[in-house]
Tab-separated table of N, CA, C and O in Angstrom:
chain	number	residue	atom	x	y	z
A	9	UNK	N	136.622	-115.052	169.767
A	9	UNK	CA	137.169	-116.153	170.543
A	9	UNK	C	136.117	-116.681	171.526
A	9	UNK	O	135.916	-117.888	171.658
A	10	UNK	N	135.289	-115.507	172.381
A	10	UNK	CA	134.518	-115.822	173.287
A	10	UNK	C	133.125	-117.042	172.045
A	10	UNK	O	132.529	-118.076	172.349
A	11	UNK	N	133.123	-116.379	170.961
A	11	UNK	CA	131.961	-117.867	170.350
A	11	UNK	C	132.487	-118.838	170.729
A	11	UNK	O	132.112	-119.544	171.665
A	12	UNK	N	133.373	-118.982	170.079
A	12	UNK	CA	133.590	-120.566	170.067
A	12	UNK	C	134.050	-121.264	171.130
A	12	UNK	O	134.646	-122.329	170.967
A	13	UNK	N	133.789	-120.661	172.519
A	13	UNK	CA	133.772	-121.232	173.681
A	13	UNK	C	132.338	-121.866	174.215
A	13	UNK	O	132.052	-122.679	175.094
A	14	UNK	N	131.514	-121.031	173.174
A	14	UNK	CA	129.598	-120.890	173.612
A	14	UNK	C	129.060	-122.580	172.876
A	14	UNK	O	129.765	-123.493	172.446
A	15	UNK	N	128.040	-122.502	172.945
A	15	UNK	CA	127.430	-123.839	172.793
A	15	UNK	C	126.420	-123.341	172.056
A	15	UNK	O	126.256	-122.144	172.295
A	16	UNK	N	125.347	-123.974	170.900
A	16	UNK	CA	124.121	-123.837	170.645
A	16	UNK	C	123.998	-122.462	169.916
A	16	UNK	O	124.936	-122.053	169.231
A	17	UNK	N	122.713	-121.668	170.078
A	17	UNK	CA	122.423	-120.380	169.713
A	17	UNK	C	123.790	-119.531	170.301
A	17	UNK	O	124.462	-118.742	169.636
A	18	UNK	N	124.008	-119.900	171.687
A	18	UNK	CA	125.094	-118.674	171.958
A	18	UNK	C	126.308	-118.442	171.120
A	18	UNK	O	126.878	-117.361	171.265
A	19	UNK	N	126.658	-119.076	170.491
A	19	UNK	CA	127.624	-119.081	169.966
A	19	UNK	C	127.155	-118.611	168.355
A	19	UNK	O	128.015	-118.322	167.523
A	20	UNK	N	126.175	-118.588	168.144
A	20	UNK	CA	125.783	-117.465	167.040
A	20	UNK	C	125.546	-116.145	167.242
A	20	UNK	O	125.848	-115.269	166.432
A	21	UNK	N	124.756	-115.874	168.809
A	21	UNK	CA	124.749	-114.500	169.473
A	21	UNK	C	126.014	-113.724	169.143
A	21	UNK	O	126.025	-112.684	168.485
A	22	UNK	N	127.306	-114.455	169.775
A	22	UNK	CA	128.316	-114.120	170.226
A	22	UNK	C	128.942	-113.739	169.116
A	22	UNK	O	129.642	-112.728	169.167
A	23	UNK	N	128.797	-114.558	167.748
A	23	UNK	CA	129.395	-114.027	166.876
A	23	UNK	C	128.900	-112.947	166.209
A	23	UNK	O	129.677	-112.229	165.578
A	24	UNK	N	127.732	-112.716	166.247
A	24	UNK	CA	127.288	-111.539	165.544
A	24	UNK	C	127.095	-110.617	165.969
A	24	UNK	O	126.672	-109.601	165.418
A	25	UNK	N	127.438	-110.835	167.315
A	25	UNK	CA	128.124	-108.833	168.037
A	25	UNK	C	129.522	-108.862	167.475
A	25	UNK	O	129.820	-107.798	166.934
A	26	UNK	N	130.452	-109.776	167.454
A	26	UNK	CA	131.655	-109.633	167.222
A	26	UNK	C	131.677	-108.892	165.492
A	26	UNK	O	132.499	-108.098	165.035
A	27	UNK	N	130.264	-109.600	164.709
A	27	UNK	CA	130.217	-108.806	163.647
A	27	UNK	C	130.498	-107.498	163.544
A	27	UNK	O	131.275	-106.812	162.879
A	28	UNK	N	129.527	-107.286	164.516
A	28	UNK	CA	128.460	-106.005	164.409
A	28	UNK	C	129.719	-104.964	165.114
A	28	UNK	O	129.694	-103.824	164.650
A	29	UNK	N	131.138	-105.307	166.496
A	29	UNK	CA	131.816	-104.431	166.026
A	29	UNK	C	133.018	-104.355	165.057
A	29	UNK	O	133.991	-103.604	164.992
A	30	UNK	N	132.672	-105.207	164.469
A	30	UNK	CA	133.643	-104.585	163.076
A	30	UNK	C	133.274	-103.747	162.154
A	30	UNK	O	133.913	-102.968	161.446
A	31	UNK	N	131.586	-104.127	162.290
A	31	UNK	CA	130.929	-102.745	161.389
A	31	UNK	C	130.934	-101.945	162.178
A	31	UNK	O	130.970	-101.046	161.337
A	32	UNK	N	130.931	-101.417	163.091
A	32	UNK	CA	131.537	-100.487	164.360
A	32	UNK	C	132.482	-99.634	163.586
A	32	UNK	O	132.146	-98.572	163.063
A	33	UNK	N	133.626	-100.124	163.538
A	33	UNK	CA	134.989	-99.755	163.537
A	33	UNK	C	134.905	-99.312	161.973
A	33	UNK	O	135.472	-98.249	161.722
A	34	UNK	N	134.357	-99.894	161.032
A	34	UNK	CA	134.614	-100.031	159.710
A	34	UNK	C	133.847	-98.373	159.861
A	34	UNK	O	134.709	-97.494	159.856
A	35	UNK	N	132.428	-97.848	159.987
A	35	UNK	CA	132.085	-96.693	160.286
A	35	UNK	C	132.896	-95.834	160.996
A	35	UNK	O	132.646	-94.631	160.926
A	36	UNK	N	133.732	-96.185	161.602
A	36	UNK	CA	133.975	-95.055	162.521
A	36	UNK	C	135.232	-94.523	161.844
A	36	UNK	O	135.610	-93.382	162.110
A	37	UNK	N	135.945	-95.341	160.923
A	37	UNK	CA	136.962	-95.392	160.075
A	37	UNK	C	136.543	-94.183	159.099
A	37	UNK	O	137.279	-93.200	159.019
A	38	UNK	N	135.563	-94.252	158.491
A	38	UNK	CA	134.824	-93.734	157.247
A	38	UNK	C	133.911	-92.108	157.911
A	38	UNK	O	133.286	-91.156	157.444
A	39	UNK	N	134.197	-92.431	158.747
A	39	UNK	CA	133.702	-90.809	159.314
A	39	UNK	C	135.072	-90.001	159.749
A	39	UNK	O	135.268	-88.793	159.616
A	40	UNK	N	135.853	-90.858	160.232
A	40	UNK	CA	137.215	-90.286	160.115
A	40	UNK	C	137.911	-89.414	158.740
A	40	UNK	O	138.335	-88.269	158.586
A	41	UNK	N	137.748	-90.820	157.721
A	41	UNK	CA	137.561	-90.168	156.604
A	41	UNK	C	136.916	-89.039	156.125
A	41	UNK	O	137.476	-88.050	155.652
A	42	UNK	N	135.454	-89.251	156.289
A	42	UNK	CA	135.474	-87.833	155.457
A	42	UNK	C	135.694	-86.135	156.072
A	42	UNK	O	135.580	-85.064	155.476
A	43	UNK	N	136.047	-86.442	157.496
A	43	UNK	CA	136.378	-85.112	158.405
A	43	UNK	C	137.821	-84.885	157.978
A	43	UNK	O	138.198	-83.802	157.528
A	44	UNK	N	138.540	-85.839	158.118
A	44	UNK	CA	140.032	-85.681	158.212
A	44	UNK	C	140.098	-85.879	156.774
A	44	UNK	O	140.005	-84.692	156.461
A	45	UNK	N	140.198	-86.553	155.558
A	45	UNK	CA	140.451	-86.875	154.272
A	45	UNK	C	141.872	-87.880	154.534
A	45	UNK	O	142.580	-87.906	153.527
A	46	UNK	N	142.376	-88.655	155.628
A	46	UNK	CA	142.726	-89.453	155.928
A	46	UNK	C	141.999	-91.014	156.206
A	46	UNK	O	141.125	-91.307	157.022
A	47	UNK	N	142.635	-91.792	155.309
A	47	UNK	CA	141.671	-93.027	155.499
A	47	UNK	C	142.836	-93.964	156.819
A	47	UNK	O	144.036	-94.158	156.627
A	48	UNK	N	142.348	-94.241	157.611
A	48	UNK	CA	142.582	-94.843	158.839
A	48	UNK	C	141.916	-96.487	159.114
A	48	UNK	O	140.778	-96.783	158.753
A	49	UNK	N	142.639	-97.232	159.652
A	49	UNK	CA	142.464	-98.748	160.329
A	49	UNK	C	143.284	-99.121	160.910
A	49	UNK	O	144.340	-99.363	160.324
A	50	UNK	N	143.172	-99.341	162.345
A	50	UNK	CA	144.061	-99.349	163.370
A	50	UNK	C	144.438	-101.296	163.170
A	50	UNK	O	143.490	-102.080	163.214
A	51	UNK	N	145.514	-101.678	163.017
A	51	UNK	CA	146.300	-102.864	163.168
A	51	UNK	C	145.371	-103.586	163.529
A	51	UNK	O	144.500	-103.097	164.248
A	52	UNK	N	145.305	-104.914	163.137
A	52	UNK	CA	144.142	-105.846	163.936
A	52	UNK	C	145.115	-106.396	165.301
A	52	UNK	O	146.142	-107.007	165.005
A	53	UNK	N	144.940	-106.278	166.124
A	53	UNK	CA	145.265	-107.331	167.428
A	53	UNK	C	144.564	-107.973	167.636
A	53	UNK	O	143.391	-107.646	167.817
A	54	UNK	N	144.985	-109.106	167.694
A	54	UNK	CA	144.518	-110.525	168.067
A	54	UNK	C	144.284	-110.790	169.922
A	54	UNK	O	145.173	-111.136	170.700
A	55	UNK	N	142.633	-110.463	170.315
A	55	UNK	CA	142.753	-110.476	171.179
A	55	UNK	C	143.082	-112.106	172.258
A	55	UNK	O	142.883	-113.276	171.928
A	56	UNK	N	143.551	-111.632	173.380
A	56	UNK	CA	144.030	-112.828	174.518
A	56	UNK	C	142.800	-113.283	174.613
A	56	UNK	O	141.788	-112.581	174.613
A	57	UNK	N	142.848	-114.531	174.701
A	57	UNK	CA	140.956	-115.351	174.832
A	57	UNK	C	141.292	-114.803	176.391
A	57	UNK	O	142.462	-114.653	176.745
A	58	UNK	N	140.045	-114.489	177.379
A	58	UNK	CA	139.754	-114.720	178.099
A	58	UNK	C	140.332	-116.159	179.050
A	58	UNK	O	140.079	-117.325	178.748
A	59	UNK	N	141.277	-115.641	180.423
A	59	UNK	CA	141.349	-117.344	180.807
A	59	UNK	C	139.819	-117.702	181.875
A	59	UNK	O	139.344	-118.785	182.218
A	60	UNK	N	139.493	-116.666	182.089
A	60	UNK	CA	138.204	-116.227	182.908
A	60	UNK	C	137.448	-117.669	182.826
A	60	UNK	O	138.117	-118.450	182.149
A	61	UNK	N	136.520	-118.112	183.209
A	61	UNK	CA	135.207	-118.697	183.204
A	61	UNK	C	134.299	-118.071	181.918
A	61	UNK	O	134.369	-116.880	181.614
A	62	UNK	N	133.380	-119.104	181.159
A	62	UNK	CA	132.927	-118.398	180.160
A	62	UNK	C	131.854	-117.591	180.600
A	62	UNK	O	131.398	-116.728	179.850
A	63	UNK	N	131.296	-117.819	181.992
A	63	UNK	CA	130.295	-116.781	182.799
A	63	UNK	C	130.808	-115.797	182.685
A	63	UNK	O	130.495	-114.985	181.814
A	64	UNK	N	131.796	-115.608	183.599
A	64	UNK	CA	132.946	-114.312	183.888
A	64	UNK	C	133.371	-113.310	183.032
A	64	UNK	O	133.549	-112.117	183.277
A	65	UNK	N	133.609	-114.326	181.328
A	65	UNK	CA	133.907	-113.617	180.469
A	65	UNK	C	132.998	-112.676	179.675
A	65	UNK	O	133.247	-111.569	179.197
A	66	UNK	N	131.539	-113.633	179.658
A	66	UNK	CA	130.205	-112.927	179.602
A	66	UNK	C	129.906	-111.550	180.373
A	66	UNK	O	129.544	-110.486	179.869
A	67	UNK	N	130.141	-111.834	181.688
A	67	UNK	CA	130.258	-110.660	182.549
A	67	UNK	C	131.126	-109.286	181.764
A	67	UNK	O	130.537	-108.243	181.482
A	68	UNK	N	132.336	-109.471	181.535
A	68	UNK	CA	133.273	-108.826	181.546
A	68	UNK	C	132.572	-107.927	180.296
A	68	UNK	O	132.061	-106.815	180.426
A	69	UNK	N	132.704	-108.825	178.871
A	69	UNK	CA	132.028	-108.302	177.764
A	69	UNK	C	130.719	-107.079	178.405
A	69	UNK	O	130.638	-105.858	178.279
A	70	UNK	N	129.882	-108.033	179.064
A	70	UNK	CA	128.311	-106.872	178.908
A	70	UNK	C	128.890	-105.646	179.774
A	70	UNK	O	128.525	-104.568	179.306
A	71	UNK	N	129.522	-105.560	180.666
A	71	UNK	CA	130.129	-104.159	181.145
A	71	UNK	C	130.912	-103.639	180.034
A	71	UNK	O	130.230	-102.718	179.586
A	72	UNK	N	131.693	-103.711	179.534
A	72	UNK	CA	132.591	-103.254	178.034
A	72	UNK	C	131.709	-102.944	177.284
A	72	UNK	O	132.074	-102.101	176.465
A	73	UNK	N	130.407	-103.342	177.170
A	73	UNK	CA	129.065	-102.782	176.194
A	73	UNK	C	128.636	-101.965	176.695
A	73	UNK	O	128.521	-100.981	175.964
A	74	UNK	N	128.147	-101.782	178.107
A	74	UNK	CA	127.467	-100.784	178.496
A	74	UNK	C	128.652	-99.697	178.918
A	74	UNK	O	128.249	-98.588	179.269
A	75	UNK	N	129.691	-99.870	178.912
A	75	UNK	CA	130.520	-98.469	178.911
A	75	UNK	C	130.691	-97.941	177.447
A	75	UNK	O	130.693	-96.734	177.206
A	76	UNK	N	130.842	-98.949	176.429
A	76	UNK	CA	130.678	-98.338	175.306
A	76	UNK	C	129.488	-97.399	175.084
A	76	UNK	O	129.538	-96.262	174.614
A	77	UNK	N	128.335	-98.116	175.533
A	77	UNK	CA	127.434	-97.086	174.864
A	77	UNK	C	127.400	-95.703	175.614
A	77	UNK	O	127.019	-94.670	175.063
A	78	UNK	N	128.051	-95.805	177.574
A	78	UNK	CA	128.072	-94.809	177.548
A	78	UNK	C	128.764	-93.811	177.154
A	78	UNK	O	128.299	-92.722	177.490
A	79	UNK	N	129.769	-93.791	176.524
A	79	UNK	CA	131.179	-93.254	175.786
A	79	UNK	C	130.715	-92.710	174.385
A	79	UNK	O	131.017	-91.598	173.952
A	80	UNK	N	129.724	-93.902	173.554
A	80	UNK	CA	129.199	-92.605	172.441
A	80	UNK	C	127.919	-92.158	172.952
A	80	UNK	O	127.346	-91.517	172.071
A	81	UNK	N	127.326	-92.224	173.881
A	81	UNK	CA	126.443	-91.317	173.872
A	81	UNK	C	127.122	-89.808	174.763
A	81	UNK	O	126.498	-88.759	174.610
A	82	UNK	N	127.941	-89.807	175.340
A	82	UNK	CA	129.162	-89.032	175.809
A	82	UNK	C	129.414	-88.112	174.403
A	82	UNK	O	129.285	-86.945	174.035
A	83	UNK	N	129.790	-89.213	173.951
A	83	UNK	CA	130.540	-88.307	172.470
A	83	UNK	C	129.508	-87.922	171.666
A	83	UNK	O	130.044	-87.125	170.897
A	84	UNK	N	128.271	-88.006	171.352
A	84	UNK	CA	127.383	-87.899	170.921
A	84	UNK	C	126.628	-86.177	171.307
A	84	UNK	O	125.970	-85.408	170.607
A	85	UNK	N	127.035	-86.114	172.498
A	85	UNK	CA	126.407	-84.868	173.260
A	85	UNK	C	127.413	-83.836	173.340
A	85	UNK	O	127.215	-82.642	173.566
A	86	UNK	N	128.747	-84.541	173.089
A	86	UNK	CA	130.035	-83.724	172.842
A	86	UNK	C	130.368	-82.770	171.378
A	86	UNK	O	131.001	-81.719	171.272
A	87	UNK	N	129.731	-83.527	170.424
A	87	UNK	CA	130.149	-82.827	169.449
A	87	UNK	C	128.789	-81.881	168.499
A	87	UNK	O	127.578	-82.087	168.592
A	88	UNK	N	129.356	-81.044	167.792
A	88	UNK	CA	128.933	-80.364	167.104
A	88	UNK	C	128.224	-80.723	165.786
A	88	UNK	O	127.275	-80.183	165.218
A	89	UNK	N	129.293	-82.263	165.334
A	89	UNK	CA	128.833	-82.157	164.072
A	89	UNK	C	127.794	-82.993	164.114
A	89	UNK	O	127.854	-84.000	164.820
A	90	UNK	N	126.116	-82.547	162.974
A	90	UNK	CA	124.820	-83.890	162.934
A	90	UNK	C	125.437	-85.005	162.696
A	90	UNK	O	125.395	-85.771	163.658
A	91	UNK	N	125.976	-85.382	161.818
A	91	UNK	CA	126.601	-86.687	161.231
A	91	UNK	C	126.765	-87.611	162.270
A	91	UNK	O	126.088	-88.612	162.504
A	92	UNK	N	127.969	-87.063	163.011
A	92	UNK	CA	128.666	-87.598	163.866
A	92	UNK	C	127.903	-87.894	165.419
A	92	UNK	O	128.135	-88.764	166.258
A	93	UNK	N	126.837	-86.703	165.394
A	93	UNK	CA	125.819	-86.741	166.931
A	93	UNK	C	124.978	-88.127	166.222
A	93	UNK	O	124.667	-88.870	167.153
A	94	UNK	N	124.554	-88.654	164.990
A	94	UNK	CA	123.700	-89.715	164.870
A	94	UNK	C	124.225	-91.078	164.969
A	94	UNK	O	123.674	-92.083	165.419
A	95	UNK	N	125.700	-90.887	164.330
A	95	UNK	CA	126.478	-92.164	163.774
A	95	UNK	C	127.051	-92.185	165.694
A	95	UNK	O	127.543	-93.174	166.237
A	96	UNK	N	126.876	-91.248	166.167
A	96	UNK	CA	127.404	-91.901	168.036
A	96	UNK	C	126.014	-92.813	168.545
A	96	UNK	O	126.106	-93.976	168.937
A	97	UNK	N	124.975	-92.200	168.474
A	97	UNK	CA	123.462	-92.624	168.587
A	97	UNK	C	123.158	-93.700	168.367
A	97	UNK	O	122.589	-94.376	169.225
A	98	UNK	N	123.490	-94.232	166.988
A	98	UNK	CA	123.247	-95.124	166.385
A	98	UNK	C	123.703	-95.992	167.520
A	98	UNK	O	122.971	-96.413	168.415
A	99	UNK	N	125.198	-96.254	167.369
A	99	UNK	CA	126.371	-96.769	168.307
A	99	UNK	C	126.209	-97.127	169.323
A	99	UNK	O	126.459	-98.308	169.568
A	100	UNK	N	125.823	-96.442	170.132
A	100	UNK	CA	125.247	-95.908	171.404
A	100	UNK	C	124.057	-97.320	171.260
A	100	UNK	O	124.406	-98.442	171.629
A	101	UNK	N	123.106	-97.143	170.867
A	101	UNK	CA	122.204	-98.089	170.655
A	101	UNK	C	122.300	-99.460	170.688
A	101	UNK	O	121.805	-100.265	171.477
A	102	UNK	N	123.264	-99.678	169.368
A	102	UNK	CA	124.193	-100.532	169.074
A	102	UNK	C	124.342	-101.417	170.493
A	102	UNK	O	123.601	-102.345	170.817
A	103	UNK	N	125.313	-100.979	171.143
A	103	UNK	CA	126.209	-101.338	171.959
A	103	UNK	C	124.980	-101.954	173.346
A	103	UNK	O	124.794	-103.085	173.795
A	104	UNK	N	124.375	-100.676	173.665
A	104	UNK	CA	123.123	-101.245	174.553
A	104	UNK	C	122.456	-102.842	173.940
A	104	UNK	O	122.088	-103.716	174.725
A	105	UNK	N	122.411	-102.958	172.842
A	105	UNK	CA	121.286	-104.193	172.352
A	105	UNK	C	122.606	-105.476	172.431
A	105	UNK	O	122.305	-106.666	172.520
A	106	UNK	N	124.092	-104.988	172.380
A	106	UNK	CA	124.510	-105.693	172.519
A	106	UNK	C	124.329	-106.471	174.037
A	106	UNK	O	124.034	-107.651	174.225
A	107	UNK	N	124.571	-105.540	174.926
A	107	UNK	CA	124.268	-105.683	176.577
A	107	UNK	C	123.319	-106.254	177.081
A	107	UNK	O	123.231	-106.524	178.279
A	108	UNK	N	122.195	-106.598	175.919
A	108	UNK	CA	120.710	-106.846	176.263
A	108	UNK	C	121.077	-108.429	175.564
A	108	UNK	O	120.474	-109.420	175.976
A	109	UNK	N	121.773	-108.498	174.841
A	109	UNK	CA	121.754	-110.054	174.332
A	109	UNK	C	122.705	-110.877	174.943
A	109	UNK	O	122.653	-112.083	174.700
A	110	UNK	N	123.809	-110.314	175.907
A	110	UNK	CA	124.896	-110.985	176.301
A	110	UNK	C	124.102	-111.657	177.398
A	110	UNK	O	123.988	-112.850	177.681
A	111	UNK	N	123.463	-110.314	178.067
A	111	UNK	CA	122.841	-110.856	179.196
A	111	UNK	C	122.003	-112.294	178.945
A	111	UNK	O	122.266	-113.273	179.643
A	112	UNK	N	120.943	-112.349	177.864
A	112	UNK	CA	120.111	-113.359	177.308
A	112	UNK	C	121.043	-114.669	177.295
A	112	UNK	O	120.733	-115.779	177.728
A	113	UNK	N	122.089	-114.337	176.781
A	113	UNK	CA	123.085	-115.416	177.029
A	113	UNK	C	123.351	-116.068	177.879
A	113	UNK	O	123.404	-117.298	177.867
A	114	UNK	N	123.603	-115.209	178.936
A	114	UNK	CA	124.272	-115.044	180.568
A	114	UNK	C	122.459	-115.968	181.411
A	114	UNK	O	122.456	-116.583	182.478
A	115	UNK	N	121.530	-115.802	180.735
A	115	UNK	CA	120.065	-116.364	181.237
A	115	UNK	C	120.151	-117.760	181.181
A	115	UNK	O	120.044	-118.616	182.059
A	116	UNK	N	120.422	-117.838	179.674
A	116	UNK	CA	120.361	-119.484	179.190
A	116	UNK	C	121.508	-120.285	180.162
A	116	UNK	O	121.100	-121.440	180.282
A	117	UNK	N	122.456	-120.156	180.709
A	117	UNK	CA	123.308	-120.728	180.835
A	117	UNK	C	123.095	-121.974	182.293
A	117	UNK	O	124.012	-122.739	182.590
């Protein structure tokens, strides 16, 4: 929702984190899987656009990134299994580069 509030490049930024967590979720689904042998996908909710300012909402997002990444790198140091310590890592990463491009966003504006 937050793209198509954006203008120009941002609004390609914006969509391709929104990609990037669905491949998020789609992994995290599939590691579920093969621990549990339950295949899992939580309901899509349709999130509330932001009534925020599209600054504000920018804001809001890059904190929600950088707590994500700190949460798998949390979980990352939490668990036992390799798989799961890389696929948090990865994530973890992930989520930081997201924080690094919102901001880029948050520059141009």
């Amino acid at each position: 929702a937050l793209s198509r509030r954006a203008q120009g490049n941002s609004g390609r930024v914006l969509a391709t984190i929104a990609a990037d967590e669905r491949r998020h979720a789609k992994r995290l689904s599939t590691a579920y899987f093969l621990i549990s042998g339950v295949r899992y996908w939580p309901v899509d909710r349709v999130p509330n656009p932001s009534p925020a300012p599209f600054s504000a909402a920018l804001r809001e997002h890059f904190m929600e990134e950088q707590r994500g990444a700190a949460a798998y790198q949390t979980a990352a140091a939490e668990t036992a299994d390799p798989c799961l310590h890389e696929l948090f890592l990865e994530l973890a990463g992930e989520e930081d580069s997201h924080a690094w491009l919102l901001r880029s966003v948050l520059e141009q504006l």
